[in-house]
């Protein structure tokens, strides 16, 4: 039996010290949970936190479009009561779906019926700043900034801390002897570029098996001001969703300062450019000119920033193997998704809720492996959505691309769901609840939904971009 089955995460934390590697959203929320069980929680962050909300080098994706899904909103309010009120007060736009979004997918325009879910489209730096203020105010939580974690201490049976190296200029800092920081629990929240598999191997432990699906999708983003006031003032957005037959995507959403952020995406070999003029021209590849027309009239406020690392990667720490007690992974360090689906921040919050629930369960001992399984399970729905969609793309590669026998009937059923959710409000409500991580996929198989999917017709959808909400008059948005 693996050593990890014999330890007690809550017991090891209780009255002791926990270290969280990474001070992004996943790390901060994990630290807040652990503060209820440990005397001290140290968050080690390679950057210096900005005094005000703003991008930092450790989160290059923060310059791109981010959305907070309904499932993430609920999780954040559970972890930090009243947080969503704070986010609203800070001006983060609340965009209702499908009412506030002009949306295209698979050759169909979406009806803009009453909103059944809402996205928050403020910047990631704003949301992280608000979370950081709340979390670091806790007296048990301490942040160590401008410091790299370069390894783990302990052995293959138990992690006993981390090895730290201060960041600085020149070769002296790079060759400085790491200093140890003892801990009873180490949580890796260092993100997509985690080095934890290598650290574990250095202790003689087994690195996790990694499942990967990579479409080669790339995207580029730029901030604009809309002189016409079509987007932002009316809390509207544009969304062109790619699929295997039409591989280009676009998102235009408002931000908290009244600007709009535009993200264009394409697959391997035809990536969106980071040149200013070519960025606008790239939008001509979309199946309708409405985004390109808007871009030509909008005022650019930033450079174009590109992002290429979009593979889905799931690290299976839950599988059998020689892995030490006292080590957990969360957030992107555990399961990272193609960012085009906008799941990352919401899953980070749901991971922290899963950690809280395991530690608070009086009926079962929260061993390292049991806790890790629960955290991974909380990312399962997002993985099924992101990886399930990406494996159908023509450029998909990776060891998890192959379809299983069970995938075929499920894929057939879900294709019928997708044919209907653009125009059927009942199917649309159910499907959006799953896509926003607020309901399980079994929702789509409820009797009333199954009848519409299996027996009902595909209802008509708009023939042109619907620039008005149904029954609500003009929205002020026109191509």
Coordinates of C-alpha atoms in Angstrom, one line a residue:
X1 CA 0.0 0.0 0.0
X2 CA 1.4 3.4 -0.9
X3 CA 2.8 5.4 2.0
X4 CA 0.3 8.2 1.1
X5 CA -2.6 6.1 2.3
X6 CA -1.3 6.0 5.9
X7 CA -1.0 9.7 6.6
X8 CA -3.5 12.3 7.7
X9 CA -3.3 15.6 5.9
X10 CA -5.4 17.5 8.4
X11 CA -3.5 16.0 11.3
X12 CA -0.2 16.9 9.7
X13 CA -1.3 20.4 9.2
X14 CA -3.0 20.9 12.6
X15 CA -0.8 23.0 14.8
X16 CA 2.0 22.9 12.2
X17 CA 3.2 24.5 9.0
X18 CA 1.9 24.3 5.4
X19 CA 3.8 25.7 2.4
X20 CA 2.0 26.6 -0.9
X21 CA 4.1 27.0 -4.0
X22 CA 2.7 29.8 -6.1
X23 CA 0.7 32.9 -5.2
X24 CA -1.8 32.9 -8.1
X25 CA -5.5 32.2 -7.6
X26 CA -5.1 28.5 -7.0
X27 CA -2.4 29.0 -4.4
X28 CA -4.1 31.8 -2.6
X29 CA -7.4 29.9 -2.2
X30 CA -5.6 26.7 -1.1
X31 CA -3.7 28.8 1.5
X32 CA -7.0 30.2 2.8
X33 CA -8.4 26.7 3.3
X34 CA -5.3 25.4 5.0
X35 CA -5.2 28.4 7.4
X36 CA -8.1 26.7 9.2
X37 CA -5.9 23.7 10.0
X38 CA -2.3 24.9 10.3
X39 CA -0.7 27.3 12.7
X40 CA 1.2 28.9 9.8
X41 CA 0.7 28.9 6.0
X42 CA 3.6 30.2 3.8
X43 CA 2.8 31.2 0.2
X44 CA 6.0 31.2 -1.8
X45 CA 5.8 33.4 -4.9
X46 CA 8.4 33.9 -7.6
X47 CA 7.2 37.4 -8.4
X48 CA 6.7 40.4 -6.3
X49 CA 3.0 41.1 -5.9
X50 CA 1.9 44.4 -7.4
X51 CA 0.6 47.0 -5.0
X52 CA -2.4 47.6 -7.3
X53 CA -4.1 45.2 -9.7
X54 CA -1.9 44.6 -12.7
X55 CA -0.2 41.9 -14.8
X56 CA 3.0 40.2 -13.6
X57 CA 5.6 38.1 -15.3
X58 CA 4.5 34.9 -13.6
X59 CA 1.0 35.0 -15.1
X60 CA 1.6 35.8 -18.8
X61 CA -1.9 34.7 -19.6
X62 CA -3.3 37.6 -17.4
X63 CA -3.1 39.9 -20.5
X64 CA -5.7 37.8 -22.2
X65 CA -9.5 37.4 -21.9
X66 CA -10.7 35.8 -18.7
X67 CA -14.2 34.9 -17.6
X68 CA -15.4 33.7 -14.2
X69 CA -18.0 31.0 -14.8
X70 CA -21.1 30.4 -12.6
X71 CA -19.4 27.4 -10.9
X72 CA -16.4 29.5 -10.0
X73 CA -18.6 32.3 -8.7
X74 CA -20.3 29.9 -6.3
X75 CA -17.0 28.4 -5.2
X76 CA -15.4 31.8 -4.5
X77 CA -18.4 32.9 -2.4
X78 CA -18.1 29.8 -0.4
X79 CA -14.4 30.3 0.3
X80 CA -14.5 34.0 0.7
X81 CA -18.1 35.0 1.8
X82 CA -19.3 38.1 0.1
X83 CA -16.6 38.0 -2.5
X84 CA -18.9 38.3 -5.5
X85 CA -20.4 41.5 -4.0
X86 CA -16.9 42.9 -3.9
X87 CA -16.2 41.9 -7.5
X88 CA -19.4 43.6 -8.6
X89 CA -18.6 46.7 -6.6
X90 CA -15.2 46.8 -8.3
X91 CA -16.9 47.1 -11.6
X92 CA -16.4 43.7 -13.1
X93 CA -18.9 43.4 -16.0
X94 CA -21.7 40.8 -15.6
X95 CA -22.6 39.4 -19.0
X96 CA -25.8 37.3 -19.3
X97 CA -26.0 34.2 -21.5
X98 CA -27.5 34.1 -24.0
X99 CA -29.2 37.5 -23.7
X100 CA -26.1 39.7 -23.8
X101 CA -23.9 37.8 -26.3
X102 CA -23.9 37.8 -30.1
X103 CA -22.8 34.2 -30.6
X104 CA -22.1 31.9 -33.5
X105 CA -21.2 28.2 -33.6
X106 CA -21.4 25.4 -36.1
X107 CA -23.1 27.6 -38.7
X108 CA -25.8 28.8 -36.4
X109 CA -26.5 32.1 -34.6
X110 CA -27.8 31.8 -31.0
X111 CA -31.1 33.2 -30.1
X112 CA -30.7 35.9 -27.5
X113 CA -33.4 34.7 -25.1
X114 CA -33.5 35.4 -21.3
X115 CA -30.2 34.9 -19.5
X116 CA -30.0 31.7 -17.5
X117 CA -26.3 32.2 -16.4
X118 CA -23.9 35.0 -16.1
X119 CA -20.1 35.5 -16.8
X120 CA -17.9 38.0 -15.1
X121 CA -15.5 39.4 -17.6
X122 CA -13.3 41.7 -15.6
X123 CA -9.5 41.3 -15.9
X124 CA -7.7 38.5 -14.1
X125 CA -5.4 41.0 -12.3
X126 CA -8.4 42.7 -10.8
X127 CA -9.9 39.4 -9.5
X128 CA -6.5 38.1 -8.2
X129 CA -5.9 41.4 -6.5
X130 CA -9.2 41.2 -4.6
X131 CA -8.6 37.6 -3.6
X132 CA -5.0 38.4 -2.5
X133 CA -6.2 41.2 -0.3
X134 CA -8.7 38.9 1.4
X135 CA -6.4 35.9 1.8
X136 CA -3.2 37.7 2.9
X137 CA -5.2 39.6 5.6
X138 CA -5.5 36.3 7.5
X139 CA -3.1 36.3 10.4
X140 CA -1.9 32.7 9.8
X141 CA -0.9 33.3 6.2
X142 CA 2.5 34.8 5.2
X143 CA 3.8 35.5 1.7
X144 CA 7.5 35.1 0.7
X145 CA 7.9 37.0 -2.5
X146 CA 10.6 37.1 -5.2
X147 CA 11.6 33.6 -4.3
X148 CA 11.8 30.4 -6.3
X149 CA 11.0 26.9 -5.0
X150 CA 13.8 24.8 -6.6
X151 CA 13.0 21.4 -5.1
X152 CA 11.5 19.4 -2.3
X153 CA 13.1 18.1 0.9
X154 CA 12.3 14.7 2.4
X155 CA 12.3 11.4 0.7
X156 CA 10.1 9.1 -1.4
X157 CA 8.0 8.4 1.7
X158 CA 7.3 11.9 2.9
X159 CA 7.9 15.5 1.8
X160 CA 9.2 17.5 4.6
X161 CA 9.5 20.9 3.1
X162 CA 10.8 22.9 0.1
X163 CA 14.2 24.3 -1.1
X164 CA 14.1 28.1 -1.7
X165 CA 16.3 30.4 -3.7
X166 CA 15.9 34.1 -3.8
X167 CA 15.5 35.6 -7.2
X168 CA 18.0 38.2 -8.3
X169 CA 20.3 39.5 -11.1
X170 CA 23.4 37.7 -12.3
X171 CA 25.0 34.3 -11.9
X172 CA 25.4 34.7 -8.2
X173 CA 21.7 34.3 -7.5
X174 CA 21.4 31.5 -10.0
X175 CA 24.2 29.5 -8.2
X176 CA 23.3 30.4 -4.6
X177 CA 22.9 27.4 -2.3
X178 CA 19.1 26.8 -1.8
X179 CA 17.9 27.2 1.8
X180 CA 15.4 24.7 3.2
X181 CA 12.0 25.6 4.6
X182 CA 10.5 22.9 6.7
X183 CA 6.8 22.0 6.2
X184 CA 4.4 19.4 7.2
X185 CA 2.4 19.8 4.0
X186 CA 3.5 21.2 0.6
X187 CA 0.9 22.2 -2.0
X188 CA 2.1 22.8 -5.5
X189 CA 0.1 25.6 -7.1
X190 CA 2.9 26.7 -9.4
X191 CA 0.8 26.5 -12.5
X192 CA 1.1 25.1 -16.0
X193 CA 5.0 25.2 -15.9
X194 CA 5.2 23.1 -12.7
X195 CA 8.5 21.4 -11.9
X196 CA 7.0 19.1 -9.3
X197 CA 7.4 15.9 -11.4
X198 CA 11.1 16.5 -11.6
X199 CA 11.3 17.4 -7.8
X200 CA 9.5 14.1 -6.9
X201 CA 11.8 12.1 -9.1
X202 CA 14.8 13.7 -7.4
X203 CA 13.4 12.2 -4.1
X204 CA 13.2 8.8 -5.6
X205 CA 9.4 9.0 -5.9
X206 CA 7.3 8.3 -9.1
X207 CA 6.3 11.3 -11.2
X208 CA 2.6 11.3 -12.1
X209 CA 1.4 9.9 -15.4
X210 CA 0.4 12.8 -17.7
X211 CA -2.6 12.7 -20.1
X212 CA -2.2 15.2 -22.9
X213 CA -4.3 16.6 -25.7
X214 CA -2.9 19.4 -27.7
X215 CA -4.6 21.0 -30.7
X216 CA -1.8 23.5 -31.3
X217 CA -4.4 26.3 -30.7
X218 CA -2.8 29.7 -30.3
X219 CA -4.5 33.0 -29.5
X220 CA -3.7 36.7 -29.4
X221 CA -5.4 39.5 -27.5
X222 CA -5.6 43.2 -27.6
X223 CA -7.4 45.9 -25.6
X224 CA -9.7 48.4 -27.4
X225 CA -11.9 51.3 -26.7
X226 CA -15.3 51.2 -28.5
X227 CA -16.1 54.8 -29.5
X228 CA -19.6 53.8 -30.4
X229 CA -20.3 52.4 -26.9
X230 CA -21.9 49.2 -28.4
X231 CA -20.0 46.9 -26.1
X232 CA -19.4 47.5 -22.4
X233 CA -22.0 50.1 -21.8
X234 CA -24.6 47.6 -22.8
X235 CA -22.7 44.7 -21.2
X236 CA -22.6 42.8 -24.5
X237 CA -20.0 40.5 -26.1
X238 CA -19.2 38.7 -29.3
X239 CA -18.3 35.1 -29.4
X240 CA -17.4 32.9 -32.4
X241 CA -16.8 29.4 -31.2
X242 CA -14.5 27.2 -33.3
X243 CA -15.3 23.6 -34.2
X244 CA -13.6 20.9 -36.4
X245 CA -15.1 22.3 -39.6
X246 CA -14.4 26.0 -38.7
X247 CA -11.3 26.4 -36.7
X248 CA -11.1 30.1 -36.1
X249 CA -12.5 31.8 -32.9
X250 CA -13.1 35.2 -31.5
X251 CA -14.2 36.7 -28.2
X252 CA -14.9 40.3 -27.5
X253 CA -16.0 41.2 -23.9
X254 CA -16.0 44.3 -21.7
X255 CA -13.6 44.9 -18.9
X256 CA -14.0 46.8 -15.6
X257 CA -12.5 50.1 -16.8
X258 CA -14.8 50.5 -19.8
X259 CA -12.5 49.0 -22.3
X260 CA -13.0 45.8 -24.3
X261 CA -10.6 42.9 -24.8
X262 CA -10.5 41.0 -28.0
X263 CA -9.0 37.5 -28.4
X264 CA -8.6 35.8 -31.8
X265 CA -7.6 32.2 -32.0
X266 CA -6.5 29.7 -34.7
X267 CA -4.8 26.3 -34.9
X268 CA -1.3 25.1 -35.5
X269 CA 0.2 26.5 -38.7
X270 CA -2.3 29.4 -38.9
X271 CA -1.8 31.1 -35.6
X272 CA -3.1 34.7 -35.1
X273 CA -0.4 37.3 -35.6
X274 CA 1.0 39.7 -32.9
X275 CA 1.5 42.4 -35.5
X276 CA -0.9 45.3 -35.0
X277 CA -2.2 45.6 -38.6
X278 CA -2.2 41.8 -39.3
X279 CA -4.2 41.2 -36.1
X280 CA -7.2 43.0 -37.5
X281 CA -6.8 41.4 -40.9
X282 CA -6.8 38.0 -39.3
X283 CA -10.4 38.5 -38.2
X284 CA -11.4 38.3 -41.9
X285 CA -10.9 34.5 -41.5
X286 CA -14.0 34.3 -39.2
X287 CA -17.2 32.9 -40.8
X288 CA -18.9 36.3 -40.6
X289 CA -17.4 39.9 -40.8
X290 CA -19.2 41.3 -37.7
X291 CA -16.1 41.0 -35.5
X292 CA -13.8 42.4 -38.2
X293 CA -16.1 45.3 -38.8
X294 CA -16.1 46.1 -35.1
X295 CA -12.3 45.9 -34.9
X296 CA -11.9 48.3 -37.8
X297 CA -14.0 51.0 -36.0
X298 CA -12.6 50.4 -32.5
X299 CA -9.6 52.3 -31.0
X300 CA -6.6 50.0 -30.0
X301 CA -5.2 50.8 -26.6
X302 CA -2.5 48.1 -26.2
X303 CA 0.0 46.0 -28.1
X304 CA -1.1 42.5 -29.3
X305 CA 0.0 39.7 -26.9
X306 CA 0.2 36.1 -28.1
X307 CA -0.1 32.9 -26.2
X308 CA 0.8 29.4 -27.5
X309 CA 0.9 27.0 -24.6
X310 CA -2.7 25.7 -24.7
X311 CA -2.4 21.9 -24.3
X312 CA -4.8 20.1 -22.0
X313 CA -2.6 18.2 -19.4
X314 CA -3.9 16.1 -16.5
X315 CA -1.3 14.9 -14.0
X316 CA -2.6 11.7 -12.4
X317 CA -1.3 11.8 -8.9
X318 CA -4.3 9.8 -8.0
X319 CA -3.0 6.7 -9.7
X320 CA -1.0 4.0 -7.9
X321 CA 2.7 4.7 -7.5
X322 CA 5.4 5.5 -5.1
X323 CA 4.6 9.0 -4.1
X324 CA 5.3 10.8 -0.8
X325 CA 2.8 11.7 1.8
X326 CA 2.5 15.4 2.6
X327 CA 2.5 16.6 -1.0
X328 CA -0.6 17.8 -3.0
X329 CA -1.0 19.5 -6.4
X330 CA -3.8 21.9 -7.3
X331 CA -4.9 24.3 -10.0
X332 CA -3.0 24.2 -13.3
X333 CA -0.2 22.3 -11.7
X334 CA -2.6 19.4 -11.4
X335 CA -4.9 19.8 -14.4
X336 CA -4.5 22.5 -17.1
X337 CA -7.0 23.2 -19.8
X338 CA -7.0 24.8 -23.2
X339 CA -7.6 28.4 -22.1
X340 CA -10.1 29.0 -24.9
X341 CA -12.8 27.5 -22.7
X342 CA -12.4 30.0 -19.9
X343 CA -12.3 27.4 -17.1
X344 CA -9.1 28.0 -15.3
X345 CA -10.1 30.5 -12.6
X346 CA -13.3 28.6 -11.8
X347 CA -11.6 25.3 -11.5
X348 CA -9.0 26.7 -9.2
X349 CA -11.8 27.8 -6.9
X350 CA -13.5 24.5 -7.1
X351 CA -10.3 22.7 -6.3
X352 CA -10.0 24.7 -3.1
X353 CA -13.6 23.8 -2.2
X354 CA -12.8 20.2 -2.7
X355 CA -9.7 20.5 -0.5
X356 CA -11.9 22.2 2.2
X357 CA -14.5 19.5 2.0
X358 CA -12.1 16.6 2.4
X359 CA -10.3 18.3 5.4
X360 CA -13.7 19.1 7.0
X361 CA -15.2 15.6 6.6
X362 CA -15.5 14.1 10.1
X363 CA -16.3 10.6 8.8
X364 CA -13.0 9.9 6.8
X365 CA -9.3 10.4 7.5
X366 CA -8.1 12.9 4.8
X367 CA -5.0 11.0 3.6
X368 CA -2.8 12.6 1.0
X369 CA -4.1 10.2 -1.7
X370 CA -7.7 10.7 -0.8
X371 CA -7.3 14.4 -0.7
X372 CA -5.6 14.5 -4.1
X373 CA -8.3 12.3 -5.6
X374 CA -10.9 14.7 -4.4
X375 CA -9.1 17.7 -5.9
X376 CA -8.6 16.0 -9.2
X377 CA -12.3 14.9 -9.3
X378 CA -13.4 18.5 -8.8
X379 CA -11.7 19.3 -12.2
X380 CA -13.3 16.3 -13.9
X381 CA -16.2 18.1 -15.6
X382 CA -14.0 20.9 -17.0
X383 CA -11.6 18.2 -18.3
X384 CA -14.4 16.3 -20.0
X385 CA -15.5 19.5 -21.7
X386 CA -12.1 20.9 -22.8
X387 CA -10.4 17.6 -23.6
X388 CA -13.6 16.1 -25.1
X389 CA -14.0 19.0 -27.5
X390 CA -10.3 19.3 -28.4
X391 CA -9.8 15.6 -29.2
X392 CA -12.2 16.1 -32.2
X393 CA -10.1 19.0 -33.7
X394 CA -8.2 18.1 -36.8
X395 CA -4.8 19.0 -35.4
X396 CA -5.2 17.2 -32.0
X397 CA -2.2 15.2 -30.8
X398 CA -1.3 13.5 -27.5
X399 CA -1.7 10.3 -25.6
X400 CA -5.3 11.0 -24.6
X401 CA -6.7 11.8 -28.1
X402 CA -7.9 8.3 -29.0
X403 CA -11.6 7.8 -28.7
X404 CA -12.9 5.1 -26.3
X405 CA -15.8 2.8 -27.2
X406 CA -18.0 4.6 -24.7
X407 CA -17.2 8.0 -26.3
X408 CA -19.1 7.2 -29.5
X409 CA -22.7 7.1 -28.2
X410 CA -22.1 10.0 -25.9
X411 CA -20.6 12.0 -28.7
X412 CA -23.6 11.2 -30.9
X413 CA -26.0 12.4 -28.2
X414 CA -24.0 15.5 -27.4
X415 CA -23.9 16.5 -31.1
X416 CA -27.7 16.5 -31.0
X417 CA -27.6 18.7 -27.9
X418 CA -25.3 21.1 -29.7
X419 CA -27.6 21.2 -32.7
X420 CA -30.4 22.4 -30.4
X421 CA -28.9 24.5 -27.7
X422 CA -28.5 27.6 -29.9
X423 CA -32.2 27.8 -30.5
X424 CA -34.0 25.7 -27.9
X425 CA -34.2 27.7 -24.6
X426 CA -34.8 24.5 -22.5
X427 CA -31.9 22.6 -24.0
X428 CA -29.8 25.7 -23.9
X429 CA -30.4 26.3 -20.2
X430 CA -29.3 22.8 -19.4
X431 CA -26.2 22.8 -21.6
X432 CA -25.1 26.2 -20.3
X433 CA -25.4 25.0 -16.8
X434 CA -22.9 22.2 -17.6
X435 CA -20.6 24.4 -19.7
X436 CA -20.4 26.9 -16.8
X437 CA -19.5 24.2 -14.3
X438 CA -22.6 24.6 -12.2
X439 CA -24.3 21.3 -13.0
X440 CA -23.1 17.8 -13.7
X441 CA -23.2 16.4 -17.3
X442 CA -26.1 14.1 -16.2
X443 CA -28.3 17.2 -16.4
X444 CA -28.3 16.7 -20.1
X445 CA -29.8 13.2 -19.8
X446 CA -32.8 14.3 -17.6
X447 CA -36.1 13.0 -19.2
X448 CA -37.4 16.4 -20.3
X449 CA -34.0 17.3 -22.0
X450 CA -33.6 13.8 -23.5
X451 CA -37.1 14.0 -25.1
X452 CA -36.2 17.3 -26.8
X453 CA -32.8 16.0 -27.9
X454 CA -33.9 12.6 -29.2
X455 CA -37.4 13.4 -30.5
X456 CA -37.7 17.1 -30.9
X457 CA -36.9 19.1 -34.0
X458 CA -34.1 21.6 -34.4
X459 CA -35.8 24.9 -33.8
X460 CA -35.1 27.8 -36.1
X461 CA -32.2 30.1 -35.2
X462 CA -31.5 33.7 -36.4
X463 CA -30.5 34.0 -40.1
X464 CA -28.2 37.0 -39.3
X465 CA -26.3 38.2 -36.2
X466 CA -29.0 39.0 -33.7
X467 CA -28.2 42.5 -32.5
X468 CA -31.2 42.7 -30.2
X469 CA -32.4 40.7 -27.3
X470 CA -35.6 38.8 -28.0
X471 CA -38.5 40.8 -26.8
X472 CA -36.4 43.5 -25.2
X473 CA -35.8 46.0 -28.0
X474 CA -32.6 47.2 -29.4
X475 CA -29.3 46.7 -27.5
X476 CA -27.5 49.4 -29.4
X477 CA -25.1 47.0 -31.1
X478 CA -25.0 46.9 -34.8
X479 CA -22.6 45.7 -37.5

